[in-house]
Every structure is written in C-alpha cells, then in structure tokens.
CSV table of C-alpha atoms and ligand atoms in Angstrom, one decimal:
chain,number,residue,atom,x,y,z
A,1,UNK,CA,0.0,0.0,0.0
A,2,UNK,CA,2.8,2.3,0.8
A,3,UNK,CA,3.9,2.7,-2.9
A,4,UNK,CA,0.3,3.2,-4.2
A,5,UNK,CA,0.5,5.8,-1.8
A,6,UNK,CA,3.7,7.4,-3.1
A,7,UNK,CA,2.5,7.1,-6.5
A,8,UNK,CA,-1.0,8.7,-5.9
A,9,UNK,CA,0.6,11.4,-4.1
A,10,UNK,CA,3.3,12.0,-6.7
A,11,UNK,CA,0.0,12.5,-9.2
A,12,UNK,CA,-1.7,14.6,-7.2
A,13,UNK,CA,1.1,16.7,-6.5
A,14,UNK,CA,2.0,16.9,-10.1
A,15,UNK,CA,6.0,15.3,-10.0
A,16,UNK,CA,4.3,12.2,-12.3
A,17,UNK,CA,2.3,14.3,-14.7
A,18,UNK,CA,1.0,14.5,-18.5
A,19,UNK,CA,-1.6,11.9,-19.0
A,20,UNK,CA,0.3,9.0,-21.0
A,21,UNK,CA,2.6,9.2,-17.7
A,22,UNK,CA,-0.1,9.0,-14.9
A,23,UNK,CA,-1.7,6.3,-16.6
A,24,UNK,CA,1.6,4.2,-16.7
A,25,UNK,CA,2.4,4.9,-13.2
A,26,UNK,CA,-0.6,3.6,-12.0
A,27,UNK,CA,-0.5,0.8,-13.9
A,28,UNK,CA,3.0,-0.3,-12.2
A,29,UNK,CA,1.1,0.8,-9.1
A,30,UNK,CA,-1.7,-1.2,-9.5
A,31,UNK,CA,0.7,-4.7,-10.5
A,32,UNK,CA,3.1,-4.4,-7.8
A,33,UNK,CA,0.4,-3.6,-5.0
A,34,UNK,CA,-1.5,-7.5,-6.5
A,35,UNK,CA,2.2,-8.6,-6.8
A,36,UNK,CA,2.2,-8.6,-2.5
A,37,UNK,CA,-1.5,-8.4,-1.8
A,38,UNK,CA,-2.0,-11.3,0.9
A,39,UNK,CA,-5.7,-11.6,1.0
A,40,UNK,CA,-7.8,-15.2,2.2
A,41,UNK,CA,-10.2,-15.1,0.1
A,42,UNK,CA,-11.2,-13.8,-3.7
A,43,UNK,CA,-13.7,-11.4,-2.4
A,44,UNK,CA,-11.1,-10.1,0.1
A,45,UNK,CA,-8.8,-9.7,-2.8
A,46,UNK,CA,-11.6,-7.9,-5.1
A,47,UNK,CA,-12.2,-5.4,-2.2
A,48,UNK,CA,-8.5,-4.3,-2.1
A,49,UNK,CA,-7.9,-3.8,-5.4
A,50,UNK,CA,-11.1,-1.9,-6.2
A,51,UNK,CA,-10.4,0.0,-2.7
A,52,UNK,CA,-7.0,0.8,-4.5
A,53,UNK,CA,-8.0,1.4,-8.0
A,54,UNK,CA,-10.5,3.9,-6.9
A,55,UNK,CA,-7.9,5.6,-4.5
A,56,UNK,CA,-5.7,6.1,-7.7
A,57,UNK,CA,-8.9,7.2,-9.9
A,58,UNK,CA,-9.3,10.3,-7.4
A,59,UNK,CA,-6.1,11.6,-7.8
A,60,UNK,CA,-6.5,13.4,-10.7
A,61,UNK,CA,-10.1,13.6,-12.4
A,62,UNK,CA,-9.5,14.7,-15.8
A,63,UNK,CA,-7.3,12.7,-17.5
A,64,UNK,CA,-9.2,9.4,-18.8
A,65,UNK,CA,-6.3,7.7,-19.6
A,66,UNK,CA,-5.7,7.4,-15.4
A,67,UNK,CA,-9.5,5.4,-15.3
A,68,UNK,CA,-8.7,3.5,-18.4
A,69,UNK,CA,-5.3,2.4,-17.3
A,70,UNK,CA,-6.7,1.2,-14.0
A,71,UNK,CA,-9.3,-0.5,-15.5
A,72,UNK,CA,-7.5,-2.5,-18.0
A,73,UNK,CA,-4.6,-3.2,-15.3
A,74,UNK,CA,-7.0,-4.5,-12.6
A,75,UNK,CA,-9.0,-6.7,-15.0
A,76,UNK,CA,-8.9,-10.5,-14.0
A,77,UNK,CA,-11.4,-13.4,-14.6
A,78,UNK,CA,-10.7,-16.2,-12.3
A,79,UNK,CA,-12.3,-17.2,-8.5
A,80,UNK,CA,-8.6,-18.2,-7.4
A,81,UNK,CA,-7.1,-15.6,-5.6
A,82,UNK,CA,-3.1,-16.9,-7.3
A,83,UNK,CA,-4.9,-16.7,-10.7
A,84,UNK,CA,-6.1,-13.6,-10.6
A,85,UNK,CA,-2.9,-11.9,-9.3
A,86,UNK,CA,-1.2,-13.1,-12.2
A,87,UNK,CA,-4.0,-12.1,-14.2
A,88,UNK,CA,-3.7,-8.4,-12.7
A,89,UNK,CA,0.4,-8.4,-12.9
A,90,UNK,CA,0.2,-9.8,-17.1
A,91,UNK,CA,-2.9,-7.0,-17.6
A,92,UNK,CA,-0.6,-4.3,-16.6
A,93,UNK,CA,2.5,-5.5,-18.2
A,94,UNK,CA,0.4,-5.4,-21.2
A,95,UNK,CA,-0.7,-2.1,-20.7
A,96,UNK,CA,2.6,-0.5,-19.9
A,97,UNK,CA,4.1,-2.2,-23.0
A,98,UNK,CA,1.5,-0.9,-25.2
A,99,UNK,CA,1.8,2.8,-23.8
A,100,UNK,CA,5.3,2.7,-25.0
A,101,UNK,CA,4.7,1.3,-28.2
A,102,UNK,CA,2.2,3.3,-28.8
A,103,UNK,CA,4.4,6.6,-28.3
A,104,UNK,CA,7.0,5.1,-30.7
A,105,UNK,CA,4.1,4.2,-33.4
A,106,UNK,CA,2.3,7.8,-33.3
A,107,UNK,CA,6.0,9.4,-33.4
A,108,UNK,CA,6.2,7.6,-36.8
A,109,UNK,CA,3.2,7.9,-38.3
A,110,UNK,CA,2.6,11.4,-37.1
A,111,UNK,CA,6.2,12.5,-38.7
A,112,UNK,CA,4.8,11.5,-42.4
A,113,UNK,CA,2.4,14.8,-41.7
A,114,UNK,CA,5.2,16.7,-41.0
A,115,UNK,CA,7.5,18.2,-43.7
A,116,UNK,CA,10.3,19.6,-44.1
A,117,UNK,CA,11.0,23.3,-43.2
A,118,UNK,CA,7.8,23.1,-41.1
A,119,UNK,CA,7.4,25.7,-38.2
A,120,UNK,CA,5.0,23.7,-35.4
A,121,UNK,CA,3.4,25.5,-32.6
A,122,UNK,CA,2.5,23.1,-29.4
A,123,UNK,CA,0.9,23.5,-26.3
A,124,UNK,CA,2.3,22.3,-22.6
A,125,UNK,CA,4.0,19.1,-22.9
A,126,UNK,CA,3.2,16.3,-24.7
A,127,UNK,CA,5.4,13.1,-24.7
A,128,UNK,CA,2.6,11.9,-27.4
A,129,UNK,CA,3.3,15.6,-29.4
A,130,UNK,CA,6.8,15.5,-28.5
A,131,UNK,CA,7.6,12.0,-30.6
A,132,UNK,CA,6.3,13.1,-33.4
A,133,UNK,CA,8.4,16.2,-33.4
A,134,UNK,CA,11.0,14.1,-32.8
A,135,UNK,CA,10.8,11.6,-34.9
A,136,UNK,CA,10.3,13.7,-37.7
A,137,UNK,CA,13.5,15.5,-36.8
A,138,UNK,CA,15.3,12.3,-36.6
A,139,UNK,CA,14.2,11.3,-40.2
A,140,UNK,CA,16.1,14.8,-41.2
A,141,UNK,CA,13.8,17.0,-41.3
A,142,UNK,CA,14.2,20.8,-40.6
A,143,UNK,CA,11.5,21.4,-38.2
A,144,UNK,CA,11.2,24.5,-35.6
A,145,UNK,CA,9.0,24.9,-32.6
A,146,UNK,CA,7.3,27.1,-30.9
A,147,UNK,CA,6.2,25.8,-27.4
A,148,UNK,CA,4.0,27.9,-25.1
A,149,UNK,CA,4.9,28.5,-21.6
A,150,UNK,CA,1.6,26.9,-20.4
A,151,UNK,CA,0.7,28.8,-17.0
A,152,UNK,CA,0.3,28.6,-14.5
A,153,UNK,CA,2.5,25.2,-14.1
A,154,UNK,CA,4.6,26.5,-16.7
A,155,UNK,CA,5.0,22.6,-18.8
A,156,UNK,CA,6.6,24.3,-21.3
A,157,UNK,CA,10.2,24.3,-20.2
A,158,UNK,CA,9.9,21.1,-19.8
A,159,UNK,CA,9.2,20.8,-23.8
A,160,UNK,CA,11.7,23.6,-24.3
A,161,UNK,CA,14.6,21.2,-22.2
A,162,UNK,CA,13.6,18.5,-24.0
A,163,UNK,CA,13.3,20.1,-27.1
A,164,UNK,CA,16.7,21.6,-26.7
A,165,UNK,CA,18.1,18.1,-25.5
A,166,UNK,CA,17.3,17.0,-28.6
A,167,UNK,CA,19.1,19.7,-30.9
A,168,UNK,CA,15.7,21.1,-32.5
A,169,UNK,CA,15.4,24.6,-32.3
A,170,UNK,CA,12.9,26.0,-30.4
A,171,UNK,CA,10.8,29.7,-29.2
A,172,UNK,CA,9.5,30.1,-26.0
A,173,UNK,CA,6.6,32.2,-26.2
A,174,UNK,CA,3.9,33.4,-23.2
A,175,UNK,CA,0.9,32.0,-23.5
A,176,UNK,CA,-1.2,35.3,-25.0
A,177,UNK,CA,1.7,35.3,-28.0
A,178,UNK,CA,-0.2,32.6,-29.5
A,179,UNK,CA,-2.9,34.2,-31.9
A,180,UNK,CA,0.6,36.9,-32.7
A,181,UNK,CA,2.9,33.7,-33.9
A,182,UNK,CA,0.1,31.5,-35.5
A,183,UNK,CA,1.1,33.3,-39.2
A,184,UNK,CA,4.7,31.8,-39.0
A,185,UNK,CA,3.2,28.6,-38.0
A,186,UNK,CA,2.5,25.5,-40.5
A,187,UNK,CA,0.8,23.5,-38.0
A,188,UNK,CA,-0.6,22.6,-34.3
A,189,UNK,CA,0.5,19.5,-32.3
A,190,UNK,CA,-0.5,18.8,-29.4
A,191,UNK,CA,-1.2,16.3,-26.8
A,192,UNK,CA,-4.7,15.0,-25.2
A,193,UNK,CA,-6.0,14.8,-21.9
A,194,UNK,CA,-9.1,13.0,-22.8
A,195,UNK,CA,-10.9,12.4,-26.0
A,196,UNK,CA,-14.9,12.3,-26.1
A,197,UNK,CA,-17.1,10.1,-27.9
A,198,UNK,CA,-17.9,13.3,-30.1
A,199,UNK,CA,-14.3,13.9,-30.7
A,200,UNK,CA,-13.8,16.5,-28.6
A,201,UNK,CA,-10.4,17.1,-26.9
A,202,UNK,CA,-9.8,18.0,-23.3
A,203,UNK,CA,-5.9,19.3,-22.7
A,204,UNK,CA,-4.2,21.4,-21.0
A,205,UNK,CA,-6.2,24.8,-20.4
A,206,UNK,CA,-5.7,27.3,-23.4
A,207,UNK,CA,-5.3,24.3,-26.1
A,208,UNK,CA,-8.8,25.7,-27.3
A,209,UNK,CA,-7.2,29.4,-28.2
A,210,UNK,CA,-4.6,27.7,-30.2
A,211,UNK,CA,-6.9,25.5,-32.1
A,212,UNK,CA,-8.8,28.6,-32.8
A,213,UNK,CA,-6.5,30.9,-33.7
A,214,UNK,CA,-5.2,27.8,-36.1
A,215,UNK,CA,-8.7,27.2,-37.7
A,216,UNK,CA,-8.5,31.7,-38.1
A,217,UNK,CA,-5.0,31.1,-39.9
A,218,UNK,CA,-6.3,28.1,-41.7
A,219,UNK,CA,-3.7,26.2,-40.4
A,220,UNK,CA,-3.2,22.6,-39.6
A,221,UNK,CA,-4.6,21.6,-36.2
A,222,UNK,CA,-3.2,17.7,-35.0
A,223,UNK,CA,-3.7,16.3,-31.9
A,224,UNK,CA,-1.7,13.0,-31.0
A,225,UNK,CA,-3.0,10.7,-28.3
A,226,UNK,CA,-3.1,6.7,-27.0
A,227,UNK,CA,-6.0,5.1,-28.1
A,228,UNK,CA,-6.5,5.2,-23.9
A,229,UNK,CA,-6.8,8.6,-24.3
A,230,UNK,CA,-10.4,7.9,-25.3
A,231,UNK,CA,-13.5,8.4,-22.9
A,232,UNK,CA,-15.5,5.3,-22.7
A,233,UNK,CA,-18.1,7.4,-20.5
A,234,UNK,CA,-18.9,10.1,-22.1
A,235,UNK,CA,-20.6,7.5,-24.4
A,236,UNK,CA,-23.3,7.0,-21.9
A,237,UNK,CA,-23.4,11.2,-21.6
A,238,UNK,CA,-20.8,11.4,-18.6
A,239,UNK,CA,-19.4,14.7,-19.1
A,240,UNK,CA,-15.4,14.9,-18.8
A,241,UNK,CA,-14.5,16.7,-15.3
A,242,UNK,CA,-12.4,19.4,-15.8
A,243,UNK,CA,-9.6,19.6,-12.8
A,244,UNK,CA,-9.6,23.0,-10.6
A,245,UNK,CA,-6.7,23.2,-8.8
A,246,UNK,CA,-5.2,25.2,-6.2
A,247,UNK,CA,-5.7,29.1,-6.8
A,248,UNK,CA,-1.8,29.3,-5.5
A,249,UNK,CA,-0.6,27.6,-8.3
A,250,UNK,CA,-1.7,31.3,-10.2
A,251,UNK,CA,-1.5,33.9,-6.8
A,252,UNK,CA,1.0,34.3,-4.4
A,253,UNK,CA,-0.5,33.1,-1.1
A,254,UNK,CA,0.7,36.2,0.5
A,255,UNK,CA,-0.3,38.4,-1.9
A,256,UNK,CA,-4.4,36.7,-2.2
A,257,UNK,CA,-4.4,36.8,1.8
A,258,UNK,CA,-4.0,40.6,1.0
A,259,UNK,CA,-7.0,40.9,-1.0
A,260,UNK,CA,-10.1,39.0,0.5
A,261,UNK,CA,-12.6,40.2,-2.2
A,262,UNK,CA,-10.5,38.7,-5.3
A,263,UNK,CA,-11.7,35.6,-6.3
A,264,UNK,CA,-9.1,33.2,-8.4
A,265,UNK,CA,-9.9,30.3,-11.1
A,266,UNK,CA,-7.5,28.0,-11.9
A,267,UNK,CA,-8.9,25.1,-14.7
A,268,UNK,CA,-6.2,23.2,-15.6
A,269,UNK,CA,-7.9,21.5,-18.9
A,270,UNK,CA,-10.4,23.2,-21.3
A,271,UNK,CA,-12.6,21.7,-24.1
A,272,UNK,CA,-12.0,21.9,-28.1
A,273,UNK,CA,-14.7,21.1,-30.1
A,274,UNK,CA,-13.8,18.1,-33.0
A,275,UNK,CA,-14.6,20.8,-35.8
A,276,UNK,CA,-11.3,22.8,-34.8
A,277,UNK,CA,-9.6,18.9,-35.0
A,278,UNK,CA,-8.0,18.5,-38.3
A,279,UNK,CA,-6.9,15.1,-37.3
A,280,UNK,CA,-6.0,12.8,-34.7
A,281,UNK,CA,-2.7,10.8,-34.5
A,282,UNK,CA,-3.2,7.6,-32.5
A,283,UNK,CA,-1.2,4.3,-32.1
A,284,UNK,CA,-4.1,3.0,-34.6
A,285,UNK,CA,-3.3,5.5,-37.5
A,286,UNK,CA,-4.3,9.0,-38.4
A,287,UNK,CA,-8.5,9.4,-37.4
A,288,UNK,CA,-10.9,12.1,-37.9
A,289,UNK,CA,-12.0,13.4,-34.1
A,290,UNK,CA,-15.8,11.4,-35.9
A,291,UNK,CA,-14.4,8.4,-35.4
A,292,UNK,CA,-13.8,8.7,-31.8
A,293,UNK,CA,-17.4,6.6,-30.9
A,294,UNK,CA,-15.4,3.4,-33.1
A,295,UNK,CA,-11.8,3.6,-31.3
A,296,UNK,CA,-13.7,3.4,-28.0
A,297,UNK,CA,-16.1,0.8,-28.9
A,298,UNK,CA,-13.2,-1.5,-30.6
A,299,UNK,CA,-10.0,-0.7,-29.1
A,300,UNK,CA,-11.2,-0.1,-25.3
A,301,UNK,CA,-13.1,-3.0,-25.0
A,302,UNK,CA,-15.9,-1.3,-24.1
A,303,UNK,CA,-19.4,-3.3,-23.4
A,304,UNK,CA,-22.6,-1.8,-22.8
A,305,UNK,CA,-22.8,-4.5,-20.2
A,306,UNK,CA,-20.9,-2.5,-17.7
A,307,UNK,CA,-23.6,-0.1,-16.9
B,401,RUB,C1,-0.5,17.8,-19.3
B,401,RUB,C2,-1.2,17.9,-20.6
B,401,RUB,C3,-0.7,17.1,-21.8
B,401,RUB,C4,-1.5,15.8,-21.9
B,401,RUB,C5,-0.9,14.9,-22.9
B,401,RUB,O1,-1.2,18.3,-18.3
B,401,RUB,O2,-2.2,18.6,-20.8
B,401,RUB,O3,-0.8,17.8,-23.0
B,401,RUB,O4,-1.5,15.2,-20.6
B,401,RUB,O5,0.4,14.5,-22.4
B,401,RUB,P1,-0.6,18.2,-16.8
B,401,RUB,P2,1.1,13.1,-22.9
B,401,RUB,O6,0.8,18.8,-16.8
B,401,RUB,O7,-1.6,19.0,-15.9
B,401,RUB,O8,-0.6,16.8,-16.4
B,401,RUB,O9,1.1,13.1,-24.4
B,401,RUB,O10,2.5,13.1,-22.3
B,401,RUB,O11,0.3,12.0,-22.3
C-alpha cells in the first residue's frame, strides 16, 4: 500500500504528470500492490484492489487515460485468488508495453504529416506531441517549434529542455503570443488529456485558443493521443471533469491573503470542439476526431454490459 501511496501522491502533486505518464504509473502501481497483496479469500482480494483502484482514480479527475489504465490493469477473470494476481500483474505489463509502443508508433506515423521546413506551434507538454516532433526530426527533417509557456504550471520548459536536449530549435513564447505567432506557423500538435465520444479534446487549459487561432489562420490543427486517451463514459453522456486546482498555483498566497474580495480560477484543462480537429494521431493511424465513438467501442473494450 505504501507505494500506491507514493504514487497517488506524486499524481496529485503533479512530480508524475502529463496523462500518457499517470496512466503508466498507476499501472506499475496497480501490479506491484497485487504482486504482495496477501488476501484469504477472492472477495477479500476484489475489495482491495477496487479500494486501491479507486484511491488512484481520485487523484487526478480529468485525464481518462488514469481510469482506463486502471481498469485494463485490474481486470482479471478467475475465482482463485493466485490466478487472478497473475491475471492483474500480465494486464498491466500489457498495458505498460503498449503505452510505450504506442508513443513510438504515433511518433512515426505522425512525422509523415510533417514536412520539411515546417514551423509547429504546441501547447504544454506532450510526450505523445513530443515524438512526433522528434521523430520527424530524426528522419532529417528541418523542423522548428514554438512551445508555449503553459501557465500557470509553466510545462513548457519542460518541452523547451527536452526540445533543446534533442538539438531542435525551439521559441519560447507566453501564452497570450499565441494568436501573434500562428502566421509563422505551418501547424498545431498537441497532446490530449481525454478524448470524447464526439471527438472533442480535453488538454491542458488554453489548447482551445490555439486551435482557434489555427482554424482563423487556416492552419493545420493535429492532436496525438493513445488510443487510452479515449472516454469510454462520455458515451453514456458522462461529461469529462475538468480539474480545478489550487488558486496558488496562479497567486502568491501572501499576496491573495491581501485581497479577501478577489476571487481566483484555476482550470487546468479546457474543451475543443472536433470541428477545430483536423486530425487525430493515435497508435491506430491518423483518425478524424468522428471516429472517436469506433476507437472506443473497438480498441477499449468497451461493453454496454458494464452499466
Ligand atoms: C498535461 C497535458 C498534456 C497531456 C498529454 O497536463 O495537458 O498535454 O496530458 O500528455 P498536466 P502526454 O501537466 O496538468 O498533467 O502526451 O504526455 O500523455
């Protein structure tokens, strides 16, 4: 239980974040905590690891690949408490093997949209965006970026480093810059949070003013993201929480204790609708956001059943 803890509280507190991330963490979480669980009996062993899965779930609410990756990990079938452990610990090696594949697959497929010369804009950071840019570096080609700082958590030094790391020459721009640089750009790429049965996209808050001031430019809009990054609920009208956190992460806490009649908001995610989506990079191939509904229903093993 102790490093379910750890993990949970690294998520909440943000050191494991970006959603591909969270999802593998609790994955290991999940498989190492069946690994030890000592339980007498199969209902005593369902209990724990629902009690634990649903521990995880509540750390963060938004991204849906946290839920998904829980939920595929903690799957088992048999009545024998041995079985099902193994069950749990081959579910989640599964899981975590396909995250990383995944990465490596939407890097390559993603790069044959990306050409050479191209100037791409992106938004917090991706590791899903972020392999495609690199990939199609690697291939030779002579990409630029332009990564927003992403306040208030400010993700986009961490694309920035990494970008640097890699040799690929990047801008750092403030996040209200983006509508003034969207005429040098060629295209968008960014990451996903979660994606809706309607093909909507939930990331990081702000992603919906760059896909807007791409659609005004007529520029190319991509988002890359797991198939996991898919919302089996909001087929059944479950609407995609959007995470509030702490209004300190935007105001000094001595400076708000100065001002009792300010009030603060601080989304972390917002909402862009699937007609700003040109297309969606996934470990399946390049989708329209329309055929969101499909990748859920096929590659999330999703039955109605479970209502
Ligand atoms: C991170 C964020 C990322 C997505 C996709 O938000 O919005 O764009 O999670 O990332 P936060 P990835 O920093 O609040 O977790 O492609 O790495 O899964």
């Amino acid at each position: 239980m102790k490093e379910v803890q750890e993990t949970a509280e690294k998520i909440r507190t943000m050191e494991i974040r970006g959603a591909g991330r969270i999802a593998k963490a609790a994955a290991e979480a999940i498989r190492n905590y069946a690994a030890e669980l000592e339980a007498a009996s199969i209902e005593e062993f369902a209990a724990r690891i629902r009690e634990v899965s649903d521990y995880l779930i509540s750390t963060r609410p938004t991204a849906v690949s946290l839920p998904n990756a829980v939920k595929l990990s903690s799957r088992y079938s048999s009545n024998n408490v041995e079985e099902a452990r193994q069950e749990i610990i081959n579910n989640a090696n599964l899981f975590i093997e396909r995250a990383d594949k995944a990465l490596g697959r939407i890097g390559k497929i993603g790069a044959g949209r990306v050409q050479d010369g191209d100037i791409i804009m992106t938004h917090c950071n991706s590791h899903a965006a972020l392999s495609i840019i690199t990939t199609a570096f690697e291939e030779g080609k002579n990409i630029s970026v332009i990564a927003t700082e992403s306040r208030p958590r400010r993700q986009g030094l961490l694309t920035a480093k990494h970008l640097n790391g890699s040799g690929i020459p990047t801008t750092l721009i403030v996040d209200s810059a983006v509508r003034y640089y969207m005429k040098d750009v060629n295209k968008v790429i960014v990451g996903a949070d979660a994606i809706a049965a309607n093909g909507a996209l939930v990331n990081k808050i702000g992603t919906s003013q760059l896909a807007l001031a791409a659609h005004e430019a007529r520029k190319s809009f991509m988002v890359a993201a797991e198939t996991f990054k898919f919302s089996p609920s909001t087929i059944l009208g479950i609407p995609i929480e959007i995470e509030e956190r702490s209004v300190e992460e935007v105001v000094d806490p001595s400076v708000l204790a100065e001002l009792p009649n300010l009030q603060v908001k601080n989304p972390a995610f917002d909402f862009t609708p699937a007609e700003y989506i040109d297309m969606i990079v996934t470990d399946i191939g390049i989708i329209p956001p329309a055929m969101a509904y499909i990748v859920i229903k096929e590659h999330l093993g999703w039955e109605f059943e479970e209502i």
